[in-house]
Coordinates of C-alpha atoms and ligand atoms in Angstrom, one line a residue:
M9 CA -3.2 6.4 -27.6
A10 CA -0.5 6.8 -24.8
S11 CA 1.7 3.8 -24.3
F12 CA 2.6 2.5 -20.8
N13 CA 5.5 0.2 -19.8
L14 CA 4.7 -1.9 -16.6
L15 CA 6.8 -4.4 -15.0
L16 CA 4.9 -7.2 -13.5
L17 CA 6.7 -9.1 -10.5
P18 CA 4.3 -11.9 -9.6
G19 CA 6.5 -13.4 -7.1
D20 CA 5.5 -16.6 -5.2
G21 CA 2.6 -18.4 -3.7
I22 CA -0.5 -16.8 -4.8
G23 CA 1.2 -13.9 -6.4
P24 CA 1.2 -15.5 -10.0
E25 CA -2.3 -16.4 -9.7
V26 CA -3.6 -12.9 -8.7
M27 CA -1.4 -11.3 -11.4
A28 CA -2.7 -13.4 -14.1
E29 CA -6.1 -11.5 -13.4
V30 CA -4.6 -8.0 -13.5
K31 CA -3.2 -8.9 -17.0
K32 CA -6.7 -9.6 -18.2
V33 CA -8.0 -6.1 -16.9
A34 CA -5.2 -4.4 -18.6
D35 CA -5.8 -6.3 -21.8
A36 CA -9.7 -5.1 -21.6
L37 CA -8.5 -1.5 -21.0
G38 CA -6.1 -1.6 -23.8
K39 CA -8.7 -3.1 -26.2
A40 CA -11.3 -0.3 -25.3
G41 CA -8.7 2.3 -26.4
L42 CA -7.8 3.4 -22.9
G43 CA -3.9 3.2 -23.4
T44 CA -1.3 0.5 -24.8
F45 CA -0.3 -1.5 -21.6
E46 CA 3.4 -3.1 -22.6
T47 CA 4.0 -5.7 -20.0
E48 CA 7.2 -7.3 -19.1
T49 CA 7.1 -10.1 -16.6
D50 CA 10.0 -11.2 -14.2
L51 CA 11.0 -12.9 -11.2
V52 CA 11.1 -11.7 -7.6
G53 CA 11.4 -13.2 -4.3
G54 CA 11.9 -17.1 -3.6
A55 CA 11.3 -17.6 -7.5
A56 CA 14.3 -15.3 -8.2
Y57 CA 16.3 -17.1 -5.7
D58 CA 15.6 -20.4 -7.1
A59 CA 16.7 -19.1 -10.6
H60 CA 19.5 -16.5 -9.9
G61 CA 20.4 -17.1 -6.1
K62 CA 19.3 -13.7 -5.4
A63 CA 15.6 -12.4 -4.3
V64 CA 16.0 -10.0 -7.2
A65 CA 18.4 -9.8 -10.1
D66 CA 20.2 -6.7 -11.0
S67 CA 18.7 -6.9 -14.6
T68 CA 15.1 -7.0 -13.0
M69 CA 16.1 -3.9 -10.8
Q70 CA 17.0 -2.2 -14.2
L71 CA 13.7 -2.8 -15.7
A72 CA 12.1 -1.5 -12.4
L73 CA 13.9 1.7 -12.6
S74 CA 12.7 2.2 -16.3
A75 CA 9.1 1.2 -15.9
D76 CA 6.3 3.7 -15.6
A77 CA 4.9 1.3 -12.7
V78 CA 6.0 -1.8 -11.1
L79 CA 3.1 -4.3 -10.2
F80 CA 4.3 -6.8 -7.2
G81 CA 2.3 -9.9 -6.3
A82 CA 3.8 -11.3 -3.0
V83 CA 6.9 -13.0 -1.8
G84 CA 7.8 -15.8 0.6
G85 CA 6.9 -19.2 1.8
P86 CA 8.1 -22.2 3.7
K87 CA 10.2 -23.5 0.8
W88 CA 12.5 -20.5 1.5
A89 CA 12.7 -20.6 5.3
K90 CA 16.2 -21.6 5.5
V91 CA 17.9 -19.5 2.6
P92 CA 20.5 -16.9 4.0
Y93 CA 19.0 -14.1 5.8
E94 CA 20.3 -11.6 3.0
H95 CA 18.7 -13.8 0.2
R96 CA 15.4 -14.2 1.7
P97 CA 12.2 -13.6 -0.5
E98 CA 11.6 -10.3 1.4
A99 CA 14.8 -8.9 0.6
G100 CA 13.8 -8.5 -3.1
L101 CA 10.9 -6.3 -2.1
L102 CA 13.1 -4.3 0.5
R103 CA 15.9 -3.7 -2.2
L104 CA 13.1 -2.5 -4.7
R105 CA 11.5 -0.1 -2.1
K106 CA 15.1 1.1 -1.4
D107 CA 16.6 1.4 -4.9
L108 CA 13.4 3.1 -6.2
A109 CA 13.5 5.3 -3.1
L110 CA 9.8 4.7 -2.4
F111 CA 9.3 7.0 0.5
A112 CA 5.4 7.2 0.7
N113 CA 3.2 4.3 1.4
L114 CA -0.5 4.9 0.2
R115 CA -3.0 2.5 1.9
P116 CA -6.9 3.2 1.2
A117 CA -9.3 1.7 3.4
V118 CA -12.6 1.5 1.4
C119 CA -15.8 -0.4 2.5
Y120 CA -17.8 -1.8 -0.4
P121 CA -21.5 -1.4 0.6
A122 CA -21.9 -5.0 -0.2
L123 CA -19.2 -6.0 2.2
A124 CA -20.4 -3.7 5.2
E125 CA -21.6 -7.0 7.0
A126 CA -18.3 -8.5 6.8
S127 CA -16.7 -5.9 9.2
S128 CA -16.3 -6.7 12.8
L129 CA -17.7 -3.1 13.4
K130 CA -21.2 -1.8 13.0
R131 CA -22.6 -1.3 9.5
E132 CA -23.3 2.4 10.3
V133 CA -19.8 2.9 11.6
I134 CA -18.2 1.7 8.2
E135 CA -20.7 1.9 5.4
G136 CA -19.3 4.2 3.1
L137 CA -16.0 4.6 4.4
D138 CA -13.3 5.8 2.1
I139 CA -10.0 7.0 3.9
M140 CA -6.3 7.0 2.8
I141 CA -3.5 6.4 5.2
V142 CA -0.1 7.9 4.1
R143 CA 2.6 6.4 5.7
E144 CA 6.4 7.5 5.7
L145 CA 8.2 4.4 4.3
T146 CA 12.0 5.0 4.4
G147 CA 12.6 7.0 7.7
G148 CA 11.9 6.8 11.3
V149 CA 12.7 4.3 13.9
Y150 CA 12.9 1.4 11.7
F151 CA 16.1 2.8 10.0
G152 CA 17.5 5.4 12.6
E153 CA 20.9 4.9 14.0
P154 CA 22.2 3.9 16.5
K155 CA 20.3 0.7 16.3
E156 CA 21.8 -2.0 18.4
V157 CA 21.8 -4.3 21.4
V158 CA 24.7 -3.8 23.8
T159 CA 25.9 -5.8 26.8
L160 CA 26.2 -3.5 29.7
E161 CA 29.0 -4.1 32.4
N162 CA 26.6 -5.7 34.7
G163 CA 25.8 -8.4 32.2
Q164 CA 22.2 -6.9 31.3
K165 CA 21.6 -6.1 27.7
R166 CA 20.2 -2.7 26.4
A167 CA 18.6 -2.3 23.0
V168 CA 18.4 0.8 21.2
D169 CA 16.3 2.0 18.1
T170 CA 16.4 5.5 17.2
Q171 CA 13.4 7.8 15.8
V172 CA 14.9 10.2 13.4
Y173 CA 13.1 12.7 11.1
T174 CA 14.5 15.6 9.2
T175 CA 12.5 18.7 7.9
H176 CA 12.8 17.4 4.3
E177 CA 11.5 13.9 5.0
I178 CA 8.5 15.3 7.0
E179 CA 7.9 18.2 4.3
R180 CA 7.8 15.6 1.3
I181 CA 5.5 13.1 2.9
A182 CA 3.1 16.0 4.2
R183 CA 3.0 17.1 0.6
V184 CA 1.9 13.7 -0.8
A185 CA -0.9 13.8 1.7
F186 CA -2.0 17.4 1.0
D187 CA -1.9 16.7 -2.8
L188 CA -4.2 13.7 -2.3
A189 CA -6.6 15.6 0.1
K190 CA -6.9 18.0 -2.7
V191 CA -8.4 15.5 -5.4
R192 CA -10.6 14.0 -2.3
R193 CA -12.4 15.7 0.6
K194 CA -9.9 18.2 1.3
K195 CA -8.8 17.3 4.7
V196 CA -5.7 15.9 6.3
T197 CA -5.2 14.5 9.6
S198 CA -1.4 14.5 10.8
T199 CA -0.6 12.0 13.6
E200 CA 2.6 12.0 15.9
K201 CA 3.0 12.0 19.6
H202 CA 4.4 15.5 20.2
N203 CA 3.6 15.4 23.9
V204 CA 6.3 12.8 24.4
M205 CA 8.8 12.9 21.3
R206 CA 11.0 15.4 20.0
S207 CA 10.5 14.0 16.5
G208 CA 6.6 14.5 17.1
V209 CA 7.2 18.3 17.9
L210 CA 9.2 18.8 14.6
W211 CA 6.6 16.7 12.7
K212 CA 3.8 18.8 13.9
E213 CA 5.7 22.2 13.2
V214 CA 6.6 21.3 9.6
V215 CA 3.1 19.7 8.5
T216 CA 1.6 22.6 9.9
R217 CA 4.0 25.1 8.1
V218 CA 3.6 23.2 4.8
G219 CA -0.3 23.3 5.0
A220 CA -0.4 27.0 5.8
E221 CA 2.1 27.8 3.1
E222 CA 1.3 25.9 0.3
Y223 CA -2.2 24.2 0.9
P224 CA -4.2 27.0 2.6
D225 CA -7.4 25.5 1.1
I226 CA -6.9 22.0 2.8
E227 CA -8.3 21.7 6.3
L228 CA -5.5 20.3 8.6
E229 CA -5.9 18.8 12.2
H230 CA -3.6 17.2 14.4
H231 CA -4.3 13.9 16.4
L232 CA -1.9 12.1 18.7
A233 CA -1.2 8.9 17.2
D234 CA -2.8 6.8 20.0
A235 CA -6.0 8.7 20.0
C236 CA -6.2 8.5 16.3
G237 CA -6.1 4.6 16.7
M238 CA -9.2 4.9 18.8
Q239 CA -11.0 7.2 16.8
L240 CA -10.4 4.8 13.8
V241 CA -12.4 2.3 15.5
R242 CA -14.8 4.8 17.1
W243 CA -15.8 6.7 14.1
P244 CA -13.4 6.4 10.9
K245 CA -15.5 8.3 8.7
Q246 CA -14.2 11.5 10.4
Y247 CA -11.1 11.1 8.4
D248 CA -10.1 11.7 4.7
V249 CA -6.3 11.6 4.6
I250 CA -4.1 10.5 7.5
V251 CA -0.5 11.0 7.5
C252 CA 2.0 9.4 9.7
D253 CA 5.5 8.4 10.3
N254 CA 6.8 4.9 9.5
L255 CA 6.1 3.1 13.0
F256 CA 2.7 4.8 13.7
G257 CA 1.7 4.4 9.9
D258 CA 2.4 0.8 10.3
M259 CA 0.0 0.1 13.1
L260 CA -2.7 2.6 11.9
S261 CA -2.8 1.2 8.5
D262 CA -3.3 -2.2 9.8
V263 CA -5.9 -1.1 12.0
A264 CA -7.7 0.8 9.3
A265 CA -7.4 -2.2 6.7
M266 CA -9.2 -4.5 9.2
L267 CA -12.3 -2.0 9.4
T268 CA -13.0 -3.2 5.9
G269 CA -12.7 -7.0 6.2
S270 CA -10.3 -9.2 4.3
L271 CA -6.6 -9.1 3.4
G272 CA -7.7 -10.1 0.0
M273 CA -9.3 -6.9 -0.7
L274 CA -6.6 -4.4 0.2
P275 CA -4.4 -2.8 -2.3
S276 CA -1.3 -0.3 -1.8
A277 CA 0.9 2.0 -3.5
S278 CA 4.4 3.0 -2.8
L279 CA 5.7 6.3 -4.3
G280 CA 9.1 7.9 -4.9
A281 CA 9.8 11.8 -5.3
P282 CA 8.8 13.4 -8.5
D283 CA 11.5 13.5 -11.3
P284 CA 12.6 17.0 -11.6
A285 CA 12.5 16.9 -15.4
T286 CA 9.5 14.9 -16.2
G287 CA 7.3 15.0 -12.7
K288 CA 7.1 11.3 -12.8
R289 CA 7.6 9.3 -9.9
K290 CA 9.0 6.0 -9.3
S291 CA 6.2 3.5 -8.1
L292 CA 5.4 0.2 -7.0
Y293 CA 1.9 -1.2 -6.4
E294 CA 1.1 -4.4 -4.3
P295 CA -1.6 -6.1 -2.5
V296 CA -1.2 -5.8 1.4
H297 CA -1.4 -9.7 1.7
G298 CA 1.4 -11.9 1.4
S299 CA 2.0 -15.3 -0.6
A300 CA -0.7 -17.2 1.3
P301 CA 1.0 -20.5 1.0
D302 CA -2.0 -22.2 2.7
I303 CA -4.1 -21.5 -0.4
A304 CA -1.5 -21.4 -3.0
G305 CA -1.9 -23.3 -6.4
Q306 CA -5.4 -24.1 -5.7
G307 CA -7.1 -21.1 -7.5
L308 CA -8.7 -19.9 -4.3
A309 CA -7.2 -16.4 -3.7
N310 CA -9.0 -13.3 -4.1
P311 CA -7.6 -11.2 -6.7
I312 CA -9.4 -8.0 -5.7
A313 CA -6.4 -6.6 -3.8
M314 CA -4.1 -7.2 -6.8
I315 CA -6.5 -5.7 -9.3
G316 CA -7.3 -2.9 -6.8
S317 CA -3.5 -2.1 -7.0
F318 CA -3.3 -2.0 -10.5
G319 CA -6.2 0.4 -10.1
M320 CA -4.0 2.7 -8.2
A321 CA -1.1 2.5 -10.6
L322 CA -3.7 3.7 -13.2
R323 CA -4.6 6.6 -11.1
Y324 CA -1.3 7.6 -9.4
S325 CA 1.2 6.5 -12.3
L326 CA -0.4 6.5 -15.6
G327 CA -2.6 9.4 -15.2
L328 CA -5.7 7.4 -15.9
G329 CA -8.0 8.3 -13.2
Q330 CA -11.0 7.6 -15.2
A331 CA -9.9 4.2 -15.9
A332 CA -9.1 3.5 -12.2
D333 CA -12.6 4.8 -11.5
L334 CA -14.1 2.1 -14.0
V335 CA -12.0 -0.6 -12.3
D336 CA -13.1 0.4 -9.0
A337 CA -16.8 0.6 -10.2
A338 CA -16.5 -3.0 -11.8
I339 CA -15.2 -4.4 -8.7
A340 CA -18.2 -2.8 -6.7
D341 CA -20.6 -4.2 -9.4
V342 CA -19.4 -7.6 -8.9
L343 CA -19.4 -7.5 -5.1
A344 CA -23.1 -6.0 -5.3
S345 CA -24.0 -9.0 -7.6
G346 CA -23.1 -11.2 -4.7
L347 CA -20.0 -12.8 -6.0
R348 CA -17.6 -13.7 -3.5
T349 CA -14.2 -15.6 -3.0
R350 CA -14.0 -17.9 0.0
D351 CA -12.1 -15.2 2.0
I352 CA -15.2 -12.8 1.8
A353 CA -18.0 -15.4 1.5
A354 CA -20.5 -15.7 4.4
K355 CA -19.9 -19.2 6.4
G356 CA -21.4 -21.7 4.3
A357 CA -22.1 -19.6 1.1
N358 CA -21.0 -20.6 -2.4
A359 CA -17.7 -19.0 -3.2
V360 CA -15.9 -18.6 -6.4
G361 CA -12.2 -19.1 -7.4
T362 CA -9.7 -16.5 -8.5
T363 CA -10.3 -16.7 -12.3
E364 CA -14.0 -16.6 -12.0
M365 CA -13.7 -13.5 -9.9
G366 CA -11.3 -12.0 -12.2
D367 CA -13.5 -12.9 -15.3
A368 CA -16.5 -11.3 -13.7
I369 CA -14.6 -8.3 -13.0
V370 CA -13.4 -8.0 -16.5
A371 CA -17.0 -8.5 -17.7
A372 CA -18.3 -5.9 -15.4
L373 CA -15.7 -3.6 -16.7
R374 CA -16.3 -4.1 -20.5
K375 CA -20.1 -3.2 -19.6
R376 CA -18.9 0.2 -18.4
L377 CA -16.3 0.7 -21.1
Ligands
LIG8 P1 -0.6 -13.8 4.0 O1 -1.1 -12.6 3.9 O2 0.2 -14.5 3.0 O3 -1.8 -14.9 4.5 C1 -2.6 -14.6 5.6 C2 -3.9 -15.2 5.7 O4 -4.6 -14.4 4.6 C3 -3.9 -16.8 5.1 O5 -4.8 -17.6 5.6 C4 -4.2 -16.6 3.6 O6 -4.8 -17.9 3.0 C5 -5.1 -15.3 3.5 N1 -5.0 -14.5 2.3 C6 -4.0 -13.7 2.0 N2 -4.3 -13.2 0.8 C7 -5.5 -13.7 0.3 C8 -6.1 -13.4 -0.9 N3 -5.7 -12.7 -2.0 N4 -7.3 -14.3 -1.0 C9 -7.7 -15.1 0.0 N5 -7.1 -15.4 1.2 C10 -5.9 -14.5 1.6 O7 0.2 -13.7 5.3 P2 1.2 -14.8 6.1 O8 0.4 -16.2 6.1 O9 1.6 -14.1 7.5 O10 2.6 -14.8 5.3 C11 2.6 -15.9 4.1 C12 3.8 -15.8 3.5 O11 3.8 -14.5 2.8 C13 5.3 -15.5 4.5 O12 6.3 -16.1 3.8 C14 5.4 -14.1 4.7 O13 6.7 -13.6 4.9 C15 5.0 -13.4 3.2 N6 4.5 -12.2 3.1 C16 4.7 -11.5 2.1 C17 4.5 -10.1 2.0 C18 4.7 -9.4 0.6 O14 5.2 -9.9 -0.1 N7 4.6 -8.1 0.6 C19 3.6 -9.7 2.9 C20 3.0 -10.4 4.0 C21 3.6 -11.7 4.0

């Protein structure tokens, strides 16, 4: 039986509460003979700052670099509002992303039939929705130089951010999108603003070439990023995989996320480049939500985003696609049975807590194993 080494970084607030449910799911899969999941748990964010004076310790980084996958809960909270900027809890996540060179962010937007009513859009628009946003995570305008505010001679200020992309950066994110499309519905939509941005012209050119040369069987279409935003709320089911730069991806993935309801439902993956020797990618899996200090410690958090993130780790890092399908199906079963945490319950309806939801998912999973 294959053995996998997972680093669990629960973090702050509801992070440890939702991570505890992932452990139960991993144990159930292990007991069913799908793999041996060796887990190591360490501190990150405010919890790490309290223990070491740093948002992530060097020893934790070593563990992260050698893990088959890192599972990350959430960081931050009012307790650390005044810590020095370089040690703020988020700095732990940023260092992990940087040192693991995680350039590809995957955000699925899946609408579970049982939750179709919870969307702000009409049922027919989102029922059965299953799209994937692939966002470039380490380049573009958030990192390009110059990045500054200068004071002009007349006393006015001028702020500059620089959008920069190289051929290599576009090629590698395009390949992630095409590879995903291969095992999905074989369609990639590339978004940029080639009508007003030079980087958009290069983006479109490079994605077109990679598609034609390496993925002739995948349909490729190009949408201007603003038009893509409109289409996402008009008829999102036209998409399969959407690939975008860092800035547009930041916005479009949030738009897509809200098509399907609560923050407590949204998983994500961040991947690095494949190792030339082993083909393995460095990876980190985390729910989209934060540490939710308003409900932390009360057992109210929805663990589905965290469990769904573990499902993505099974699929994209551990080569256990079938186990991932079973986890997704167990989540769907539980939702179909009517069980809801407070964030996804109808007003006035009964809601269960974090452990009840986790236990129900494990029970549904066991039935399918
Ligand atoms: P948040 O995602 O923590 O919470 C927003 C709202 O959604 C809250 O009302 C919360 O109760 C609810 N919510 C979030 N996750 C939920 C879940 N699993 N189940 C039920 N309800 C859930 O965002 P915020 O309030 O803007 O930020 C709180 C803290 O988290 C801040 O310190 C922020 O910096 C941090 N944060 C961290 C990350 C991360 O670790 N990646 C991401 C976003 C925010």
